[in-house]
Coordinates of C-alpha atoms and ligand atoms in Angstrom, one line a residue:
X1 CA 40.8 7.8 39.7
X2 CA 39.7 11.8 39.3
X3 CA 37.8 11.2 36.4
X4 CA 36.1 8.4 37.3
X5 CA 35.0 9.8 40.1
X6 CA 33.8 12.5 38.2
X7 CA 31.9 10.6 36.1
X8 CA 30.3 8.8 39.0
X9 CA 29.5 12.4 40.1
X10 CA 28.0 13.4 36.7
X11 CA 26.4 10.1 35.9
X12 CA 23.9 10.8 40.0
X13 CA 23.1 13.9 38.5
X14 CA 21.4 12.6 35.3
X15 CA 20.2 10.2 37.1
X16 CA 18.2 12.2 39.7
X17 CA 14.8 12.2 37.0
X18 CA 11.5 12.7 38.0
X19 CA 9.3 10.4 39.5
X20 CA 6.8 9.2 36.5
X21 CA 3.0 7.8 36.8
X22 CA 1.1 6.3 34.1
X23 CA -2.6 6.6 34.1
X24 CA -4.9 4.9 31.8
X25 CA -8.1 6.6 31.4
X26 CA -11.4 5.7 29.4
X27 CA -12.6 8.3 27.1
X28 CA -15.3 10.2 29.3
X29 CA -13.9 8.8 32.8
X30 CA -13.2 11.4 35.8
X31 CA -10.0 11.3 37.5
X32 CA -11.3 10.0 40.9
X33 CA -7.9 11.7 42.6
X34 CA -6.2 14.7 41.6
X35 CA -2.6 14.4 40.3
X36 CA -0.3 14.5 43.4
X37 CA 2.9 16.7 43.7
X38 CA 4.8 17.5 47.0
X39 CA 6.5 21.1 46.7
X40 CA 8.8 23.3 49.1
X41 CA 7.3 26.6 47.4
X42 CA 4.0 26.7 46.0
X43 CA 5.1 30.3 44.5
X44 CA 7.6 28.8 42.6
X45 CA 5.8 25.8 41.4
X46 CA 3.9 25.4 38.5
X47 CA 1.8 22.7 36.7
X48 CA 2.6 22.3 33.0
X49 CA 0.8 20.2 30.1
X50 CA 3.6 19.2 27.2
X51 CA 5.4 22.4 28.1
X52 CA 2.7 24.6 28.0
X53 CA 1.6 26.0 31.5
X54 CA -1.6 25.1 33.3
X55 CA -0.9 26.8 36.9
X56 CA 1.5 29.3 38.1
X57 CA 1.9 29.5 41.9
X58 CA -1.5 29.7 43.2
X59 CA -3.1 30.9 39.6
X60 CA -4.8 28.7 37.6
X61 CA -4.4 29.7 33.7
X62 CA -7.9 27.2 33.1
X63 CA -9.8 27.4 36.0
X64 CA -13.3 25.7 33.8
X65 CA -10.8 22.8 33.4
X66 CA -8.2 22.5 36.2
X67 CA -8.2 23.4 39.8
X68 CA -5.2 23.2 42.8
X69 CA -6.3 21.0 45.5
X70 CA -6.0 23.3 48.5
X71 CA -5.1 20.8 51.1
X72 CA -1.9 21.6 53.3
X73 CA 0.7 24.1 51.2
X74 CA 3.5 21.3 50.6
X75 CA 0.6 19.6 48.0
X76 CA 0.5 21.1 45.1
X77 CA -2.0 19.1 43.3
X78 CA -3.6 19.5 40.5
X79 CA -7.2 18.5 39.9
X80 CA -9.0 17.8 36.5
X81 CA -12.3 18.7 36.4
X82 CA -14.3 17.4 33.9
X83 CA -14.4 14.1 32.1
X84 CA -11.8 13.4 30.1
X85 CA -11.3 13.1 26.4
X86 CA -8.6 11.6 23.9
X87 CA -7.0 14.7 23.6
X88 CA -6.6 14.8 26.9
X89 CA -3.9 12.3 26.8
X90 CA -0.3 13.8 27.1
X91 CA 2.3 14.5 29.8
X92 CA 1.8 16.7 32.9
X93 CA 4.6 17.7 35.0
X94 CA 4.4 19.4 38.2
X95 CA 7.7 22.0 38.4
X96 CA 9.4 23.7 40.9
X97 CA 11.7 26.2 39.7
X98 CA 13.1 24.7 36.9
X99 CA 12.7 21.0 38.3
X100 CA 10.7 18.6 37.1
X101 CA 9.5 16.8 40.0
X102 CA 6.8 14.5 38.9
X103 CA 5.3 13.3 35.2
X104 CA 2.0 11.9 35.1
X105 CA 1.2 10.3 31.5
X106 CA -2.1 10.2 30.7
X107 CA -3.2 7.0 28.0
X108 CA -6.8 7.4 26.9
X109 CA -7.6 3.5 26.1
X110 CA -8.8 3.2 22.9
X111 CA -9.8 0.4 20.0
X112 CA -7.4 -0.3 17.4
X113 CA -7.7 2.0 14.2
X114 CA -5.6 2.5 11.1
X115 CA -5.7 6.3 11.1
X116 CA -2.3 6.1 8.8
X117 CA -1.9 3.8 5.9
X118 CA -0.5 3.5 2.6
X119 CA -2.1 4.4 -0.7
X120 CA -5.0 1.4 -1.1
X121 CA -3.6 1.4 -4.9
X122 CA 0.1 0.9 -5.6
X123 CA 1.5 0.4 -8.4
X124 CA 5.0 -1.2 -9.0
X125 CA 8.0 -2.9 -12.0
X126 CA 9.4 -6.2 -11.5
X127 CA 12.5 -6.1 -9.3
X128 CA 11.1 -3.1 -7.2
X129 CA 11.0 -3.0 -3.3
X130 CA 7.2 -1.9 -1.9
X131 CA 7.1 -1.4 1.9
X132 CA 3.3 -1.1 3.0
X133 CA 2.1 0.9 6.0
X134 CA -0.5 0.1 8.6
X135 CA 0.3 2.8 10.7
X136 CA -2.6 1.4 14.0
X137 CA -2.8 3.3 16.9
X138 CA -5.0 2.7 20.3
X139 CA -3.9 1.2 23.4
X140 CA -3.2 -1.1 24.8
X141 CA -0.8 -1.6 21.5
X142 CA -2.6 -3.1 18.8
X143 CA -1.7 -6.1 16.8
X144 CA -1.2 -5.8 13.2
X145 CA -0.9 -8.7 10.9
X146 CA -0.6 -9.5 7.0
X147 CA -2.5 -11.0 4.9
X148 CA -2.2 -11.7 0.9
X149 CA -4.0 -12.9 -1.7
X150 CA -7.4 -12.3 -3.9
X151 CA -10.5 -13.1 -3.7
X152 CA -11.5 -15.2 -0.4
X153 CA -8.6 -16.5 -0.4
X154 CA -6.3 -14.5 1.7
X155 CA -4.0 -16.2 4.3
X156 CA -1.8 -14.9 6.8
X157 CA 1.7 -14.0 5.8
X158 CA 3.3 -14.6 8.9
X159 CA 4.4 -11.0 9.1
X160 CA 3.4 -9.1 12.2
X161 CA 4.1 -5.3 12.6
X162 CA 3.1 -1.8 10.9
X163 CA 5.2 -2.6 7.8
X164 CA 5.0 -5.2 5.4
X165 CA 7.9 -4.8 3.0
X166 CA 8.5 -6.7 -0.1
X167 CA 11.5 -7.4 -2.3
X168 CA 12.0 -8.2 -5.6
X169 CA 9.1 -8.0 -7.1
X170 CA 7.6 -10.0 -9.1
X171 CA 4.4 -11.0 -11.2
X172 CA 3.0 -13.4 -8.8
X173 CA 3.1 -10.1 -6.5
X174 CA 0.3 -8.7 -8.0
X175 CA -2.9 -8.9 -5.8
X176 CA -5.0 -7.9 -2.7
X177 CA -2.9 -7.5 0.7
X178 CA -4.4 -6.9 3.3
X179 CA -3.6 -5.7 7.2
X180 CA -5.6 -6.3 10.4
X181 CA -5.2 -5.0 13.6
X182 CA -6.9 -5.3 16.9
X183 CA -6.6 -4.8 20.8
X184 CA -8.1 -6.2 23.8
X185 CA -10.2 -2.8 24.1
X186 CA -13.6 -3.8 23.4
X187 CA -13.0 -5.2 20.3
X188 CA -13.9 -7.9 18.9
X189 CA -13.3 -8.1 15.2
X190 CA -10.3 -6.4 13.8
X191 CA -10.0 -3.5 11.6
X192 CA -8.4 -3.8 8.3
X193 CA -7.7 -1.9 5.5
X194 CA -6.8 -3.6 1.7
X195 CA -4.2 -2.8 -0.6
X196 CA -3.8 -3.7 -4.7
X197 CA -0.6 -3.9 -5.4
X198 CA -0.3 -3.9 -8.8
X199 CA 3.3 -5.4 -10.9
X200 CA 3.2 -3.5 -14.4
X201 CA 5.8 -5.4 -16.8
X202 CA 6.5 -5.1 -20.5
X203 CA 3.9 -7.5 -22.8
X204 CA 4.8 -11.1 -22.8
X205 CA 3.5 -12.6 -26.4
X206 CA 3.6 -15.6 -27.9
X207 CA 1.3 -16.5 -30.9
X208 CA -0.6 -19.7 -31.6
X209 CA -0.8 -21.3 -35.1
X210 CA -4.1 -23.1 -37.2
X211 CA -3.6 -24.2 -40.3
X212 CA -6.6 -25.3 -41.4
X213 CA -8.0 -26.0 -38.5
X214 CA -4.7 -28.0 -37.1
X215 CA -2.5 -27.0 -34.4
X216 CA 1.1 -26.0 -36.0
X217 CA 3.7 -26.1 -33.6
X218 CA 6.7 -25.2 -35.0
X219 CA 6.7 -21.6 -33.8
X220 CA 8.0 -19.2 -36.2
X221 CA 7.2 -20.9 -40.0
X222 CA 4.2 -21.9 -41.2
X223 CA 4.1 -23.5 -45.1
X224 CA 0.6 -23.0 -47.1
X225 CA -1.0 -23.1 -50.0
X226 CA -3.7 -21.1 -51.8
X227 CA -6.8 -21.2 -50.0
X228 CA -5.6 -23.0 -47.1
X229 CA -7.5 -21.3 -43.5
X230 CA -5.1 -19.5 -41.3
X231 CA -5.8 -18.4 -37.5
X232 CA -2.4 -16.5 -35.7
X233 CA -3.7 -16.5 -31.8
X234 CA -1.3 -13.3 -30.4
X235 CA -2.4 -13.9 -26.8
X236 CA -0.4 -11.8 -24.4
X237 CA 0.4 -11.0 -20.6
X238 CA 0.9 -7.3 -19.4
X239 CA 0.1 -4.7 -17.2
X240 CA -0.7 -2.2 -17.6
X241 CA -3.1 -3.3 -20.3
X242 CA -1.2 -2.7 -24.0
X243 CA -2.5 -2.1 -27.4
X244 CA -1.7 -4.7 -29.8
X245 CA -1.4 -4.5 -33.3
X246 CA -1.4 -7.2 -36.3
X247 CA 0.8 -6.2 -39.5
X248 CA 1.5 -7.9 -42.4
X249 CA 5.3 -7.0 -43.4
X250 CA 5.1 -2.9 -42.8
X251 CA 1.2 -3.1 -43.3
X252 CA -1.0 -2.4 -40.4
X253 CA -3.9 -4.5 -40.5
X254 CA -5.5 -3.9 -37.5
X255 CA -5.0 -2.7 -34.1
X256 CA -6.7 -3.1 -30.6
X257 CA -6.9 -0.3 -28.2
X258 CA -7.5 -1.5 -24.7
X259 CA -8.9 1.6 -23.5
X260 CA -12.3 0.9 -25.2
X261 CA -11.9 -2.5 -26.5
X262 CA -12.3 -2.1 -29.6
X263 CA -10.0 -3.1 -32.8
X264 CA -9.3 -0.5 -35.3
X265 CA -8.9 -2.6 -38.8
X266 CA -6.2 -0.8 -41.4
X267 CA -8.6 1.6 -44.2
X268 CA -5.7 -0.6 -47.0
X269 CA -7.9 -2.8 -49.1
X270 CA -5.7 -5.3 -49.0
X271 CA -7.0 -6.1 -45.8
X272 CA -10.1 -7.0 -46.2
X273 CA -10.0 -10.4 -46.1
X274 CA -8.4 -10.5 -42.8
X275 CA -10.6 -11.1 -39.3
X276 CA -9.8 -9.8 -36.6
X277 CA -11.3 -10.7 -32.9
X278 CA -10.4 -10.6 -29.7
X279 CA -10.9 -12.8 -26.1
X280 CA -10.3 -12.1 -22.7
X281 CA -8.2 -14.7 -21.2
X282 CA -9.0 -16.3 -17.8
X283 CA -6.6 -14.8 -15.8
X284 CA -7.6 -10.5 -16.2
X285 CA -4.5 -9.5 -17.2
X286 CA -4.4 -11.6 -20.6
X287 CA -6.1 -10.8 -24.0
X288 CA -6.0 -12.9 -27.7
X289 CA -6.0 -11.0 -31.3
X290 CA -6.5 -13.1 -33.2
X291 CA -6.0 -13.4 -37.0
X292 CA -8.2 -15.5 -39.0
X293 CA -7.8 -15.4 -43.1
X294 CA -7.4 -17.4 -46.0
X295 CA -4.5 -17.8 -47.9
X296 CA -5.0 -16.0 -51.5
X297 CA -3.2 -13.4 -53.0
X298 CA 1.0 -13.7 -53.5
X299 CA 0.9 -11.1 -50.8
X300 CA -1.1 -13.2 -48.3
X301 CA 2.4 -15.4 -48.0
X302 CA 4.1 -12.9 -46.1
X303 CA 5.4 -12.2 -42.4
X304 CA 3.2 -11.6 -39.9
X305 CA 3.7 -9.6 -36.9
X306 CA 2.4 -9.3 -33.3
X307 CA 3.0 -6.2 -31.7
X308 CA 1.9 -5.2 -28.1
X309 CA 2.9 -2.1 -26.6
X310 CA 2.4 -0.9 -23.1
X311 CA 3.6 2.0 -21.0
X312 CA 6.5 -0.2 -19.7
X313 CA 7.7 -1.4 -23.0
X314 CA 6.7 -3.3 -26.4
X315 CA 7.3 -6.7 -27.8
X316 CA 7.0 -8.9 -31.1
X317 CA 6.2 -12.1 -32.2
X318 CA 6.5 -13.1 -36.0
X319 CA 5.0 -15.7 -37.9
X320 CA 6.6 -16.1 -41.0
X321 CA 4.2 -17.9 -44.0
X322 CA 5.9 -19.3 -46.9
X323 CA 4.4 -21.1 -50.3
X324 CA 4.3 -24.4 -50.2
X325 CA 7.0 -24.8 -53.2
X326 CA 6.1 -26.3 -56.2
X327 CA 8.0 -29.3 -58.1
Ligands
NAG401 C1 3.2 33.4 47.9 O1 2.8 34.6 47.3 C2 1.7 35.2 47.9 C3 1.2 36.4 47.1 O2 1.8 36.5 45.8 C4 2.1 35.7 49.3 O3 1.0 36.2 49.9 C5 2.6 34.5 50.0 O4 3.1 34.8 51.3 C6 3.7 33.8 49.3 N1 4.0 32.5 50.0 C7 5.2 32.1 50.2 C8 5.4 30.8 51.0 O5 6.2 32.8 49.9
NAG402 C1 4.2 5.0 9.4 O1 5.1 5.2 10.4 C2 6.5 5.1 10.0 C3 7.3 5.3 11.2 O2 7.0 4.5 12.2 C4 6.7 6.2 9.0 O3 8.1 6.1 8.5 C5 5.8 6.0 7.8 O4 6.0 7.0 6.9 C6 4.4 6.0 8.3 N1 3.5 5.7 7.2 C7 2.4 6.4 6.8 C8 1.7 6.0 5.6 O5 2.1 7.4 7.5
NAG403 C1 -10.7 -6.4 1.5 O1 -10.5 -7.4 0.5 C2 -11.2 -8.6 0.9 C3 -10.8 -9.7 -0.1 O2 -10.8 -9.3 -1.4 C4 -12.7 -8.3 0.9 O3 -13.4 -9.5 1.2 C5 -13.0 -7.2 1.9 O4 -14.4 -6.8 1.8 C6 -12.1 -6.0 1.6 N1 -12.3 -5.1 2.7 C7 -12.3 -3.7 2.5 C8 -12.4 -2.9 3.8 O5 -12.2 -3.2 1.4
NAG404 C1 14.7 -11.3 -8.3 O1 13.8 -12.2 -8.8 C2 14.1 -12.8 -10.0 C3 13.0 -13.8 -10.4 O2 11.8 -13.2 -10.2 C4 15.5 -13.6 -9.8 O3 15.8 -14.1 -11.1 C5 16.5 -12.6 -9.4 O4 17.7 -13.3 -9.1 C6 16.0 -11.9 -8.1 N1 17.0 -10.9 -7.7 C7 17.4 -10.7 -6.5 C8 18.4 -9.6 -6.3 O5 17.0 -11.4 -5.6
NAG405 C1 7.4 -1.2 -46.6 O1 8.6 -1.9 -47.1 C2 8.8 -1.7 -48.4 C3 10.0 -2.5 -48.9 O2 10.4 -3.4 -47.9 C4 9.0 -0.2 -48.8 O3 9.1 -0.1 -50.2 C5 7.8 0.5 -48.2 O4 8.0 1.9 -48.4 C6 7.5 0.3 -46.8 N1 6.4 0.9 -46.4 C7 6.2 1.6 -45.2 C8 4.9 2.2 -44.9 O5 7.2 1.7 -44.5
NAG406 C1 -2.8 2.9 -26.8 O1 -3.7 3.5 -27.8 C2 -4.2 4.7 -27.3 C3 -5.2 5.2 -28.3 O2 -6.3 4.3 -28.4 C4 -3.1 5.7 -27.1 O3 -3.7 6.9 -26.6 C5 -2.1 5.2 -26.1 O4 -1.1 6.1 -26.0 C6 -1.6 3.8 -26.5 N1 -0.8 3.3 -25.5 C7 0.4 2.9 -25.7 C8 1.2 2.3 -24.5 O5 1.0 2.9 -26.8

């Protein structure tokens, strides 16, 4: 019984808070009234912005900015004088002694705006977790909503909220996102702000065989003769972008270097009757080497390999050419 009663007793005394008024304001309104506070002692009163005093008593640390409204001695109020700006927004308490007895919270309204954000380029592996920011501010509270996608095409997410977050990433992760947000304070289009997200993952190769112009399928084995036409397609999938190299056994025969383009063909003179080129694929993170050559020499009946190497990892494919074997 004591101690409840002597929680009741506590529990009145946290209770007894100060009044509190929110304002909204329009950047470069007046304050039509002054802020109202009803005090026993003036001299022991004071007007404070976040903490930091604006009156004492009868003195008025600002007097360009703020002025007491000398009505009858109980008010103590205090009077902004010009119009006001955003950083004019905060809390203002009138005190007396160490009692807070009223808050006023000025709110300057204010369009929606994306003043905090993530980096606009991210980059990312498979499996990873990517939280994007749209940190809006303004007021009323603006609306923020996700968008994904490239191009034109990007759709709503269904995700509302400063953070998008996503899991687990994967390939089909890697594009344009985008966020959006808006109030009902004179605006009428959103503001939005764009991220690339982009997935980097280890080269994925396969290689495509021609034997004389016909499509072998059989993957790793090919069986030629002298002078047949041979084309190995190496067309691989990566970010970021790899270098890709064609070798014959240990032999280097060519390589192409993605930072300019261009393929770098082995100085052996055995290689000279290889071809190398090179195609974009349709989607912009693809590329074909291609190998185009004749079959001629014993040495042309060999293994070929397919290497691509980016800054996540490398990968091979082999083709493997045998001699068609005589009876
Ligand atoms: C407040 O202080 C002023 C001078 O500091 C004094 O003249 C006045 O009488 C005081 N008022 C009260 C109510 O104590
Ligand atoms: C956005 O705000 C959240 C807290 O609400 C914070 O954790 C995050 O770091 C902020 N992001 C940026 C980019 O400032
Ligand atoms: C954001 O991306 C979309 C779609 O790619 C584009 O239309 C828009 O111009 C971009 N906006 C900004 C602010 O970069
Ligand atoms: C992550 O995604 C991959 C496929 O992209 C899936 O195989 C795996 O189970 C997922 N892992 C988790 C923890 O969800
Ligand atoms: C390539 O392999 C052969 C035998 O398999 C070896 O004699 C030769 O030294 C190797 N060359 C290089 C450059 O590793
Ligand atoms: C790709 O080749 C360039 C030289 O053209 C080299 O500087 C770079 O380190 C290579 N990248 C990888 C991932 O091996």
């Amino acid at each position: 019984m004591y101690t409840s009663i002597c929680f009741l007793a506590l529990s009145s005394v946290i209770h007894a808070e100060p009044e509190r008024v929110i304002l909204e304001y329009e950047l470069g309104d007046n304050l039509q009234y002054p802020l109202y506070c009803k005090v026993g002692d003036i001299n022991k009163s004071s007007w404070k912005r976040s903490d930091v005093p604006i009156s004492a008593g009868e003195y008025v640390f600002d007097n360009k900015k703020y002025s007491l409204d000398d009505k009858s001695p109980p008010e103590y109020n205090l009077k902004l004088k010009k119009s006001l700006l955003k950083n004019d927004a905060g809390k203002y308490s009138c005190t007396e002694g160490s009692k807070e007895i009223k808050i006023y919270i000025l709110i300057a309204k204010e369009s929606a705006s994306i003043p905090k954000h993530s980096k606009s380029s991210i980059s990312s592996m498979l499996g990873d977790t990517v939280n994007l920011w749209c940190n809006a501010t303004g007021y009323p509270e603006p609306t923020v909503t996700w968008y994904a996608g490239s191009g034109e095409k990007l759709e709503s997410i269904g995700i509302s909220g400063n953070m998008l977050g996503i899991r687990n990433i994967s390939q089909s992760c890697n594009t344009i996102y985008q966020c959006q947000a808006i109030n009902s304070y004179r605006m009428k289009k959103p503001v939005v702000k764009n991220f690339t997200l982009r997935v980097d993952f280890i080269p994925d190769v396969s290689v495509g065989i021609k034997l004389n112009g016909k499509e072998i399928l059989n993957g790793g084995s090919v069986l030629g003769r002298k002078k047949d036409r041979v084309v190995l397609s190496c067309s691989i999938y990566a970010v970021p972008p790899p270098n890709v190299t064609w070798s014959r056994d240990n032999i280097t025969i060519g390589t192409y270097h993605h930072v300019n383009g261009a393929i770098e063909k082995s100085s052996n003179t055995d290689n000279f009757l290889y071809e190398l080129k090179t195609k974009a694929l349709e989607t912009k993170i693809g590329i074909t080497v291609t190998l185009d050559f004749t079959l001629d020499a014993d040495y042309t009946f060999a293994s070929y390999h397919c290497d691509a190497e980016n800054e996540v990892g490398s990968n091979r494919k082999t083709v493997k050419i045998n001699h068609v074997q005589k009876r």
